Amino acid sequence: MNNRSQDDLGTGSSEPLRVVIIGNGPSGICLSYLLSGYTPYVKPGAVHPHPLLRRKLAEAPGVSILDQDLDYLSEGLEGRSQSPVALLFDALLRPDTDFGGNMESVLTWKRQKERAVPHVVLGRNLPGGAWHSIEGSMVTLSQGQWMGLPDLQVKEWMRRKRRGLRNSRATAGDIAHYYREYVAKKGLSHSFVSGATVTAVEWGTPESGGPLFHVSGFVTREAQSRQPFSLCARNVVLATGTSDSPARLGIPGEALPFVHYELAALEAAVRAGTVTPASDPVLIVGAGLSAADAVLYAHHCSVPVIHAFRRPVDDPGLVFNQLPRMLYPEYHKVHQMMREQSAPSPSPYAGYRSLPEHQLLLLKADRQAVFQDRDGLQKVFGVSLVLVLIGSHPDLSFLPGAGADLAVDPGQPLSAKRNPIDVDPFTYQSTHQEGLYALGPLAGDNFVRFVQGGALAAASSLLRKEARKPP
C-alpha cells in the first residue's frame, strides 16, 4: 500500500527533496507531523509545574517552541532519559506524569502550512513501522498514555474506539492501529510511501546548498513486483529503529533449523503440534523482556522450558530490577521463576528450569545443547526448539560501511544501548556528516515517550535551514 504516488518518487529530479526520512515508525511519524506545518506554542495562561521551565517559557510568549533555544529551555531538567530535548518535549506534553499526575499538556498546536518543509517518509511496513510486526495481543511495556504522539492522546483515541487499557497499558495491535490512523487523521498520508526498501544512501562533497544525498531502493507493489526509485535530497533522517537484525550467539550449530530468533516460531510450533507438553524442553536464551514473553507463553501452553542467561539473577542491570512491581506483575513473576528455579526441585513452576550464569557453547544436530556454568563445568540438555532472544541490531547496510563510521565509537559495533550514532543532542544531526540525522533507538532513545524529543530537535534544525535558504 502506497500513500504517496509512485510517480512522485520517480527516478530522480532536477530539484532535490529537502528531507527524506527513512523509517515510518513513531520517530518518523512525529518528525513528519512537525515538518507538515504543525507548530507547538505554549497555551496562553498555561502554568508549568516546573518553576525553572515555567520562568523560561514566560520569557518568549507567542514564540513557537521550534523557534526557541532548545538547549536553554532544557537546561536543568531531569528524568528517565539522557537526552535533554527528550526531557523537554516530554515535560511539555506530559508535565507531571512521573509524579503520577495527569495534567494536560501546556502546548497548543497550530497548522501553519507556510512553515511546511517538503519531505517523504519511506517505510517497509505500514505507518507505525515495526509495531505492525509485533503479535497484536502483546501488552506494551510503557503505559498507554506514553505511547501517544502529539495532539492525539492514546486514551482518548481508544475511548472513541470503545477500547480500554489493561493496567494502564495498551496492546501492540491497538498501538499499531493508532499510529496508522494518526497519519491519516493529521493529513500526513501524502508524504508516506509504504512497501519501500532503501538499498543505498550515498553522499557527495558539500555544495553551496550543503551536501547532496542520493537515496535509492525499490517499492514492492501489491502484486509483489518491485519498482526501483532514486531520489536526491538535501537532508536524510535515519529513523529505522533497531529491530531489523536479531543478535546472534556466534556459536557452532546456530544455523541448525530448530534455532529461531522470534517468539512467533514457538507459537507456530505449538499450533502445528511439533512442540507439546510431552516434548523435550524449549531452550530460551536471554534475560530481557522478549525472553520473558517467551517464558510466559510456553508456561501458559504447559510447554517445558530451559531458560539460560549469562548474568546473575540479581544483577541490577537486568530489566526486571528496573520495573515497578505493581505495573508489571507478569514480568516480576518470570523474575521470581528465574530466581527460584535454578535447580530442579518440586515447585509451583513445574516444567521450568533456570540456568543463570550459563553460557551456551554449541548446539548439535541431534538437538543436544552444551552449556558451561560459571565454574567451567559443562552440562548437556536435550531440547526440542531453541529461541535466541538476546536483542537486535539495526540494519544500516544501505549506508557506506554500514554506518560504522557514524557511531560514538567507530571502532565498535553500532548498538542502540551501548554505541549509538553520534548526534548533536540539540539538533540530532550526525557529528560526522552534515545533513544526516538519526532519531529513536539509532540515537540512543529507546522509548516512544522520548523519541519525540529527537523529532523536535531535528525539526527545529531543519526549519532553521529552511529559513536560511536563499529565495
Short mmCIF file of C-alpha atoms in Angstrom, two decimals:
data_model
loop_
_atom_site.label_atom_id
_atom_site.label_comp_id
_atom_site.label_asym_id
_atom_site.label_seq_id
_atom_site.Cartn_x
_atom_site.Cartn_y
_atom_site.Cartn_z
CA MET A 1 0.00 0.00 0.00
CA ASN A 2 1.48 3.33 -1.04
CA ASN A 3 0.05 6.52 0.38
CA ARG A 4 2.23 8.67 -1.83
CA SER A 5 2.12 8.27 -5.59
CA GLN A 6 4.84 6.08 -7.03
CA ASP A 7 5.37 8.70 -9.71
CA ASP A 8 6.42 11.16 -7.01
CA LEU A 9 9.48 9.01 -6.34
CA GLY A 10 10.39 8.76 -9.98
CA THR A 11 13.97 8.13 -10.97
CA GLY A 12 15.43 11.39 -9.78
CA SER A 13 14.58 15.02 -10.47
CA SER A 14 16.36 18.28 -11.11
CA GLU A 15 15.28 19.73 -7.75
CA PRO A 16 16.38 17.73 -4.68
CA LEU A 17 13.89 16.97 -1.92
CA ARG A 18 14.50 18.95 1.23
CA VAL A 19 14.19 15.89 3.51
CA VAL A 20 13.97 12.12 3.09
CA ILE A 21 13.00 10.20 6.26
CA ILE A 22 13.92 6.51 6.25
CA GLY A 23 11.61 4.70 8.65
CA ASN A 24 7.90 5.20 9.34
CA GLY A 25 7.67 4.25 13.00
CA PRO A 26 6.87 6.72 15.81
CA SER A 27 10.05 8.78 15.24
CA GLY A 28 9.41 9.21 11.52
CA ILE A 29 5.71 9.93 12.04
CA CYS A 30 6.40 12.58 14.69
CA LEU A 31 9.01 14.31 12.52
CA SER A 32 6.65 14.27 9.53
CA TYR A 33 3.98 15.90 11.72
CA LEU A 34 6.37 18.69 12.74
CA LEU A 35 7.57 19.22 9.15
CA SER A 36 3.98 19.42 7.86
CA GLY A 37 3.35 22.83 9.38
CA TYR A 38 2.08 21.68 12.79
CA THR A 39 3.67 24.15 15.19
CA PRO A 40 3.73 23.96 19.02
CA TYR A 41 3.08 27.02 21.16
CA VAL A 42 2.62 27.35 24.91
CA LYS A 43 -1.07 27.78 25.71
CA PRO A 44 -1.95 31.29 26.90
CA GLY A 45 -2.25 31.19 30.67
CA ALA A 46 -0.71 27.71 31.00
CA VAL A 47 1.35 27.29 34.18
CA HIS A 48 4.02 24.59 34.07
CA PRO A 49 4.68 22.86 37.42
CA HIS A 50 8.47 23.02 36.94
CA PRO A 51 9.39 26.52 38.23
CA LEU A 52 12.57 27.00 36.16
CA LEU A 53 10.93 25.84 32.92
CA ARG A 54 7.84 27.95 33.71
CA ARG A 55 10.02 31.07 34.02
CA LYS A 56 11.88 30.35 30.77
CA LEU A 57 8.67 29.73 28.83
CA ALA A 58 7.30 33.07 30.07
CA GLU A 59 10.30 34.88 28.57
CA ALA A 60 9.14 34.26 24.99
CA PRO A 61 5.34 34.38 24.90
CA GLY A 62 3.85 33.73 21.50
CA VAL A 63 7.09 32.24 20.12
CA SER A 64 6.90 28.67 18.83
CA ILE A 65 8.90 26.07 20.75
CA LEU A 66 10.50 25.17 17.40
CA ASP A 67 11.90 28.70 17.16
CA GLN A 68 13.29 28.86 20.68
CA ASP A 69 16.68 27.81 22.05
CA LEU A 70 16.17 24.14 22.95
CA ASP A 71 19.49 24.00 24.79
CA TYR A 72 18.41 26.86 27.05
CA LEU A 73 14.88 25.54 27.64
CA SER A 74 16.04 22.02 28.53
CA GLU A 75 18.78 23.09 30.94
CA GLY A 76 18.10 21.88 34.47
CA LEU A 77 15.51 19.22 33.56
CA GLU A 78 15.94 15.73 34.97
CA GLY A 79 14.16 12.48 34.22
CA ARG A 80 14.34 8.99 32.74
CA SER A 81 16.18 9.93 29.55
CA GLN A 82 19.73 11.03 28.83
CA SER A 83 18.51 13.37 26.08
CA PRO A 84 17.86 16.94 27.27
CA VAL A 85 15.47 17.71 24.40
CA ALA A 86 13.57 14.46 25.01
CA LEU A 87 13.07 15.54 28.63
CA LEU A 88 11.96 18.99 27.48
CA PHE A 89 9.35 17.79 24.98
CA ASP A 90 8.10 15.15 27.42
CA ALA A 91 7.76 17.81 30.13
CA LEU A 92 5.73 19.99 27.77
CA LEU A 93 3.48 17.14 26.61
CA ARG A 94 3.10 15.35 29.98
CA PRO A 95 4.07 17.91 32.66
CA ASP A 96 3.71 15.79 35.80
CA THR A 97 3.44 12.21 34.58
CA ASP A 98 6.48 10.98 36.53
CA PHE A 99 4.74 12.06 39.73
CA GLY A 100 1.59 10.12 38.92
CA GLY A 101 -0.31 13.17 37.72
CA ASN A 102 -2.39 13.60 34.60
CA MET A 103 -2.00 17.33 33.96
CA GLU A 104 -2.83 18.32 30.40
CA SER A 105 -0.11 19.36 28.00
CA VAL A 106 0.87 23.03 28.18
CA LEU A 107 1.15 23.04 24.38
CA THR A 108 -1.36 24.05 21.77
CA TRP A 109 -0.84 23.18 18.10
CA LYS A 110 -1.40 25.44 15.09
CA ARG A 111 -1.33 24.27 11.47
CA GLN A 112 0.83 26.79 9.63
CA LYS A 113 1.19 25.43 6.11
CA GLU A 114 3.62 28.15 5.11
CA ARG A 115 6.13 26.56 7.54
CA ALA A 116 5.86 23.09 6.00
CA VAL A 117 9.06 21.50 4.71
CA PRO A 118 8.61 19.17 1.70
CA HIS A 119 9.61 15.64 2.67
CA VAL A 120 8.97 11.98 2.02
CA VAL A 121 8.80 9.14 4.55
CA LEU A 122 9.96 5.72 3.32
CA GLY A 123 8.92 2.59 5.23
CA ARG A 124 8.85 -1.11 4.51
CA ASN A 125 5.68 -1.57 6.55
CA LEU A 126 2.50 0.44 7.03
CA PRO A 127 2.83 3.68 9.03
CA GLY A 128 3.77 2.55 12.51
CA GLY A 129 6.74 0.52 11.33
CA ALA A 130 7.77 -2.48 13.42
CA TRP A 131 4.64 -2.18 15.59
CA HIS A 132 2.78 -3.97 12.78
CA SER A 133 5.15 -6.94 13.13
CA ILE A 134 4.51 -7.49 16.85
CA GLU A 135 1.88 -10.03 17.88
CA GLY A 136 -1.24 -7.91 18.33
CA SER A 137 -2.28 -9.17 21.78
CA MET A 138 1.11 -8.43 23.36
CA VAL A 139 0.86 -5.69 26.00
CA THR A 140 3.18 -2.69 25.71
CA LEU A 141 5.98 -2.20 28.22
CA SER A 142 5.25 1.51 28.55
CA GLN A 143 2.00 2.90 29.88
CA GLY A 144 -0.56 3.52 27.14
CA GLN A 145 -0.51 7.28 27.66
CA TRP A 146 3.24 7.30 26.95
CA MET A 147 2.76 5.66 23.55
CA GLY A 148 0.90 8.65 22.10
CA LEU A 149 2.08 11.23 19.59
CA PRO A 150 1.45 15.00 19.77
CA ASP A 151 -2.13 16.28 19.86
CA LEU A 152 -3.88 12.88 19.88
CA GLN A 153 -3.93 11.11 23.23
CA VAL A 154 -3.97 7.31 23.12
CA LYS A 155 -6.52 7.16 25.93
CA GLU A 156 -8.90 9.49 24.08
CA TRP A 157 -8.39 7.62 20.79
CA MET A 158 -9.09 4.27 22.47
CA ARG A 159 -12.19 5.66 24.16
CA ARG A 160 -13.57 6.61 20.75
CA LYS A 161 -12.77 3.10 19.52
CA ARG A 162 -14.51 1.67 22.60
CA ARG A 163 -11.26 0.04 23.61
CA GLY A 164 -9.71 0.00 27.09
CA LEU A 165 -6.24 -0.03 28.60
CA ARG A 166 -5.06 -3.09 30.54
CA ASN A 167 -3.49 -1.99 33.82
CA SER A 168 -2.74 1.38 32.14
CA ARG A 169 -1.11 -0.41 29.17
CA ALA A 170 -2.27 -0.97 25.59
CA THR A 171 -1.87 -3.91 23.23
CA ALA A 172 0.61 -3.77 20.36
CA GLY A 173 -2.28 -4.21 17.93
CA ASP A 174 -4.06 -1.13 19.28
CA ILE A 175 -0.88 0.95 19.12
CA ALA A 176 -0.13 -0.14 15.52
CA HIS A 177 -3.69 0.86 14.56
CA TYR A 178 -3.30 4.17 16.43
CA TYR A 179 -0.10 5.10 14.54
CA ARG A 180 -1.60 4.23 11.18
CA GLU A 181 -4.72 6.27 11.93
CA TYR A 182 -2.65 9.16 13.31
CA VAL A 183 -1.00 9.60 9.91
CA ALA A 184 -4.40 9.69 8.22
CA LYS A 185 -6.10 11.96 10.77
CA LYS A 186 -3.29 14.51 10.69
CA GLY A 187 -3.26 14.65 6.89
CA LEU A 188 0.24 13.23 6.53
CA SER A 189 -0.53 10.32 4.19
CA HIS A 190 0.62 12.11 1.05
CA SER A 191 4.19 12.13 2.41
CA PHE A 192 4.33 8.40 3.23
CA VAL A 193 5.42 5.56 0.95
CA SER A 194 4.81 2.08 2.36
CA GLY A 195 6.47 -1.04 0.98
CA ALA A 196 9.67 0.94 0.33
CA THR A 197 13.05 -0.71 0.89
CA VAL A 198 16.13 1.54 0.81
CA THR A 199 19.18 -0.22 -0.63
CA ALA A 200 21.71 2.63 -0.78
CA VAL A 201 22.31 6.11 0.61
CA GLU A 202 25.33 7.94 -0.75
CA TRP A 203 26.54 11.48 -0.39
CA GLY A 204 28.95 13.71 -2.21
CA THR A 205 31.08 16.68 -1.28
CA PRO A 206 29.33 19.75 0.18
CA GLU A 207 27.93 22.20 -2.32
CA SER A 208 26.66 25.73 -1.86
CA GLY A 209 23.36 24.31 -0.59
CA GLY A 210 25.00 21.65 1.58
CA PRO A 211 25.76 18.01 0.80
CA LEU A 212 23.59 16.18 -1.69
CA PHE A 213 22.33 12.73 -0.79
CA HIS A 214 21.31 10.02 -3.26
CA VAL A 215 18.74 7.58 -1.90
CA SER A 216 17.86 4.50 -3.94
CA GLY A 217 15.82 1.37 -3.44
CA PHE A 218 12.59 -0.24 -4.57
CA VAL A 219 8.90 -0.25 -3.74
CA THR A 220 7.11 -3.60 -3.51
CA ARG A 221 3.71 -3.44 -5.15
CA GLU A 222 0.70 -5.49 -4.09
CA ALA A 223 1.48 -8.00 -6.85
CA GLN A 224 4.97 -8.39 -5.30
CA SER A 225 6.57 -6.65 -8.26
CA ARG A 226 9.45 -4.33 -7.44
CA GLN A 227 9.71 -0.85 -8.85
CA PRO A 228 13.04 0.91 -8.35
CA PHE A 229 13.33 4.51 -7.23
CA SER A 230 16.13 7.06 -6.97
CA LEU A 231 15.89 10.31 -5.01
CA CYS A 232 18.13 13.29 -4.37
CA ALA A 233 17.83 15.06 -1.03
CA ARG A 234 19.48 17.85 0.92
CA ASN A 235 18.91 16.06 4.22
CA VAL A 236 18.37 12.42 5.20
CA VAL A 237 16.90 11.28 8.53
CA LEU A 238 17.57 7.75 9.76
CA ALA A 239 14.59 6.53 11.80
CA THR A 240 14.67 2.79 11.13
CA GLY A 241 14.78 1.54 14.72
CA THR A 242 16.85 -1.49 15.69
CA SER A 243 14.58 -4.50 15.18
CA ASP A 244 15.91 -5.35 11.71
CA SER A 245 18.54 -7.94 12.55
CA PRO A 246 18.34 -10.25 15.61
CA ALA A 247 21.55 -10.59 17.60
CA ARG A 248 23.25 -13.96 17.29
CA LEU A 249 25.39 -16.00 19.64
CA GLY A 250 28.09 -16.86 17.11
CA ILE A 251 28.41 -20.47 18.23
CA PRO A 252 28.68 -23.78 16.34
CA GLY A 253 25.28 -25.20 15.35
CA GLU A 254 23.46 -21.89 15.42
CA ALA A 255 22.40 -22.34 11.79
CA LEU A 256 20.54 -25.59 12.53
CA PRO A 257 16.86 -25.50 11.51
CA PHE A 258 15.47 -25.74 15.07
CA VAL A 259 17.16 -22.44 16.12
CA HIS A 260 14.97 -19.33 15.89
CA TYR A 261 15.05 -15.66 16.86
CA GLU A 262 11.45 -14.65 17.46
CA LEU A 263 8.55 -15.76 19.63
CA ALA A 264 6.43 -16.37 16.54
CA ALA A 265 8.48 -19.53 15.84
CA LEU A 266 7.42 -21.03 19.17
CA GLU A 267 3.80 -20.01 18.59
CA ALA A 268 3.86 -21.70 15.17
CA ALA A 269 5.43 -24.87 16.61
CA VAL A 270 2.75 -25.09 19.32
CA ARG A 271 -0.03 -24.60 16.75
CA ALA A 272 1.48 -27.27 14.49
CA GLY A 273 1.85 -29.70 17.39
CA THR A 274 5.60 -30.11 16.88
CA VAL A 275 6.16 -28.75 20.40
CA THR A 276 3.85 -30.10 23.12
CA PRO A 277 3.85 -30.58 26.91
CA ALA A 278 5.38 -34.01 26.28
CA SER A 279 8.27 -32.66 24.18
CA ASP A 280 11.82 -32.08 25.28
CA PRO A 281 12.16 -28.58 26.75
CA VAL A 282 12.24 -25.47 24.64
CA LEU A 283 15.53 -23.63 25.24
CA ILE A 284 15.09 -19.89 25.68
CA VAL A 285 18.32 -17.89 25.70
CA GLY A 286 18.24 -14.35 27.06
CA ALA A 287 17.21 -12.33 30.10
CA GLY A 288 15.28 -9.44 28.58
CA LEU A 289 11.59 -8.83 28.07
CA SER A 290 11.41 -10.78 24.79
CA ALA A 291 12.77 -13.84 26.58
CA ALA A 292 10.30 -13.25 29.42
CA ASP A 293 7.43 -13.10 26.93
CA ALA A 294 8.56 -16.44 25.51
CA VAL A 295 8.73 -17.97 29.00
CA LEU A 296 5.21 -16.72 29.77
CA TYR A 297 3.83 -18.10 26.52
CA ALA A 298 5.48 -21.51 26.99
CA HIS A 299 4.30 -21.68 30.61
CA HIS A 300 0.75 -20.81 29.51
CA CYS A 301 0.88 -23.69 26.99
CA SER A 302 2.40 -26.09 29.57
CA VAL A 303 5.47 -26.47 27.34
CA PRO A 304 8.63 -27.35 29.34
CA VAL A 305 11.36 -24.69 29.32
CA ILE A 306 15.07 -24.39 29.98
CA HIS A 307 15.85 -20.70 30.42
CA ALA A 308 19.54 -19.83 30.09
CA PHE A 309 21.22 -16.46 30.54
CA ARG A 310 24.71 -15.21 31.30
CA ARG A 311 24.01 -12.71 34.10
CA PRO A 312 23.33 -13.42 37.79
CA VAL A 313 19.63 -13.30 38.67
CA ASP A 314 20.09 -10.29 40.96
CA ASP A 315 22.24 -8.29 38.54
CA PRO A 316 20.94 -4.70 38.84
CA GLY A 317 21.35 -4.37 35.07
CA LEU A 318 18.54 -6.87 34.44
CA VAL A 319 15.46 -5.05 33.20
CA PHE A 320 13.25 -6.79 35.80
CA ASN A 321 15.09 -4.95 38.55
CA GLN A 322 14.11 -1.64 36.95
CA LEU A 323 10.36 -2.21 36.52
CA PRO A 324 7.76 -1.25 39.15
CA ARG A 325 6.23 -4.45 40.51
CA MET A 326 2.68 -3.08 40.56
CA LEU A 327 2.72 -2.14 36.88
CA TYR A 328 4.47 -5.26 35.57
CA PRO A 329 3.35 -8.24 37.68
CA GLU A 330 3.82 -10.75 34.85
CA TYR A 331 7.48 -9.83 34.34
CA HIS A 332 8.20 -9.96 38.06
CA LYS A 333 6.63 -13.43 38.07
CA VAL A 334 9.21 -14.51 35.45
CA HIS A 335 11.98 -12.93 37.51
CA GLN A 336 10.77 -14.89 40.52
CA MET A 337 10.82 -18.09 38.44
CA MET A 338 14.37 -17.31 37.29
CA ARG A 339 15.47 -16.86 40.90
CA GLU A 340 13.72 -19.86 42.44
CA GLN A 341 14.16 -22.46 39.73
CA SER A 342 17.92 -22.50 39.26
CA ALA A 343 17.95 -26.11 40.45
CA PRO A 344 15.50 -28.92 39.64
CA SER A 345 13.13 -29.34 42.58
CA PRO A 346 9.38 -29.56 43.19
CA SER A 347 7.81 -26.10 42.94
CA PRO A 348 4.81 -24.20 41.58
CA TYR A 349 6.77 -23.77 38.35
CA ALA A 350 6.71 -27.32 37.05
CA GLY A 351 8.35 -27.69 33.67
CA TYR A 352 10.60 -24.62 34.04
CA ARG A 353 14.30 -24.63 34.83
CA SER A 354 16.50 -21.57 35.13
CA LEU A 355 20.20 -21.62 34.23
CA PRO A 356 21.69 -18.30 35.43
CA GLU A 357 25.34 -17.52 34.63
CA HIS A 358 25.41 -20.20 31.93
CA GLN A 359 26.95 -19.80 28.50
CA LEU A 360 25.66 -21.82 25.55
CA LEU A 361 28.73 -23.29 23.85
CA LEU A 362 27.32 -25.29 20.94
CA LEU A 363 24.23 -26.94 19.51
CA LYS A 364 24.30 -30.39 17.94
CA ALA A 365 22.23 -31.75 15.07
CA ASP A 366 20.63 -34.32 17.44
CA ARG A 367 19.21 -31.33 19.42
CA GLN A 368 21.72 -31.50 22.25
CA ALA A 369 22.66 -28.14 23.82
CA VAL A 370 26.05 -27.88 25.53
CA PHE A 371 26.48 -25.25 28.29
CA GLN A 372 29.26 -24.05 30.53
CA ASP A 373 28.46 -22.72 34.01
CA ARG A 374 30.35 -20.05 35.95
CA ASP A 375 32.69 -22.69 37.43
CA GLY A 376 33.64 -24.02 34.00
CA LEU A 377 31.57 -27.19 34.33
CA GLN A 378 29.90 -28.34 31.10
CA LYS A 379 26.30 -29.55 31.01
CA VAL A 380 24.27 -31.12 28.21
CA PHE A 381 20.50 -30.93 27.74
CA GLY A 382 18.19 -32.32 25.08
CA VAL A 383 15.91 -29.64 23.60
CA SER A 384 13.06 -29.55 21.10
CA LEU A 385 13.49 -25.97 19.85
CA VAL A 386 15.83 -23.05 20.58
CA LEU A 387 14.82 -19.41 20.85
CA VAL A 388 17.72 -16.95 20.95
CA LEU A 389 16.26 -13.68 22.27
CA ILE A 390 19.25 -11.50 23.15
CA GLY A 391 18.31 -8.30 21.38
CA SER A 392 18.67 -7.00 17.87
CA HIS A 393 20.86 -4.73 15.77
CA PRO A 394 19.95 -2.06 13.25
CA ASP A 395 20.39 -2.96 9.61
CA LEU A 396 22.22 0.00 8.10
CA SER A 397 23.72 -1.97 5.24
CA PHE A 398 22.41 0.71 2.86
CA LEU A 399 24.93 3.21 4.28
CA PRO A 400 28.62 3.37 3.35
CA GLY A 401 30.43 0.99 5.69
CA ALA A 402 27.03 0.01 7.16
CA GLY A 403 27.15 3.23 9.19
CA ALA A 404 30.03 2.10 11.40
CA ASP A 405 31.87 5.42 11.00
CA LEU A 406 28.85 7.30 12.39
CA ALA A 407 28.87 5.64 15.84
CA VAL A 408 30.06 7.23 19.06
CA ASP A 409 32.94 4.72 18.99
CA PRO A 410 33.60 3.90 15.31
CA GLY A 411 35.83 1.01 16.37
CA GLN A 412 32.95 -0.89 17.99
CA PRO A 413 29.72 -2.33 16.52
CA LEU A 414 26.78 0.06 16.30
CA SER A 415 24.38 -0.58 19.19
CA ALA A 416 21.31 1.34 20.35
CA LYS A 417 22.19 0.76 24.00
CA ARG A 418 25.97 0.79 24.01
CA ASN A 419 27.20 2.57 20.89
CA PRO A 420 24.53 4.62 19.06
CA ILE A 421 25.02 7.03 16.21
CA ASP A 422 26.83 10.13 17.48
CA VAL A 423 24.47 13.10 17.14
CA ASP A 424 24.38 16.67 18.38
CA PRO A 425 21.99 16.49 21.37
CA PHE A 426 20.11 19.65 20.33
CA THR A 427 19.73 19.01 16.59
CA TYR A 428 20.14 15.20 16.28
CA GLN A 429 22.35 15.84 13.26
CA SER A 430 25.27 13.46 12.89
CA THR A 431 28.50 14.84 14.27
CA HIS A 432 30.30 13.11 11.37
CA GLN A 433 28.13 14.02 8.37
CA GLU A 434 26.31 17.28 7.75
CA GLY A 435 22.69 16.84 6.64
CA LEU A 436 22.41 13.33 8.08
CA TYR A 437 20.17 12.93 11.14
CA ALA A 438 19.34 9.96 13.36
CA LEU A 439 16.28 9.51 15.58
CA GLY A 440 14.93 6.97 18.05
CA PRO A 441 16.95 3.91 19.07
CA LEU A 442 19.65 4.69 16.50
CA ALA A 443 20.42 7.82 18.53
CA GLY A 444 20.03 6.08 21.90
CA ASP A 445 16.36 6.92 22.58
CA ASN A 446 14.58 3.63 23.21
CA PHE A 447 11.06 4.53 24.31
CA VAL A 448 8.26 6.11 22.25
CA ARG A 449 7.78 8.62 25.04
CA PHE A 450 11.26 10.02 24.46
CA VAL A 451 11.88 9.54 20.72
CA GLN A 452 9.63 12.54 20.09
CA GLY A 453 12.24 14.88 21.56
CA GLY A 454 14.65 13.86 18.82
CA ALA A 455 11.97 14.68 16.25
CA LEU A 456 11.52 18.12 17.85
CA ALA A 457 15.28 18.77 17.75
CA ALA A 458 15.62 17.63 14.12
CA ALA A 459 12.56 19.61 13.01
CA SER A 460 13.90 22.76 14.68
CA SER A 461 17.24 22.29 12.92
CA LEU A 462 15.66 21.61 9.52
CA LEU A 463 13.32 24.61 9.84
CA ARG A 464 16.30 26.85 10.61
CA LYS A 465 17.99 25.58 7.47
CA GLU A 466 14.85 26.44 5.50
CA ALA A 467 14.88 29.96 6.95
CA ARG A 468 18.46 30.41 5.74
CA LYS A 469 17.67 29.09 2.25
CA PRO A 470 18.12 31.79 -0.42
CA PRO A 471 14.88 32.92 -2.13
#
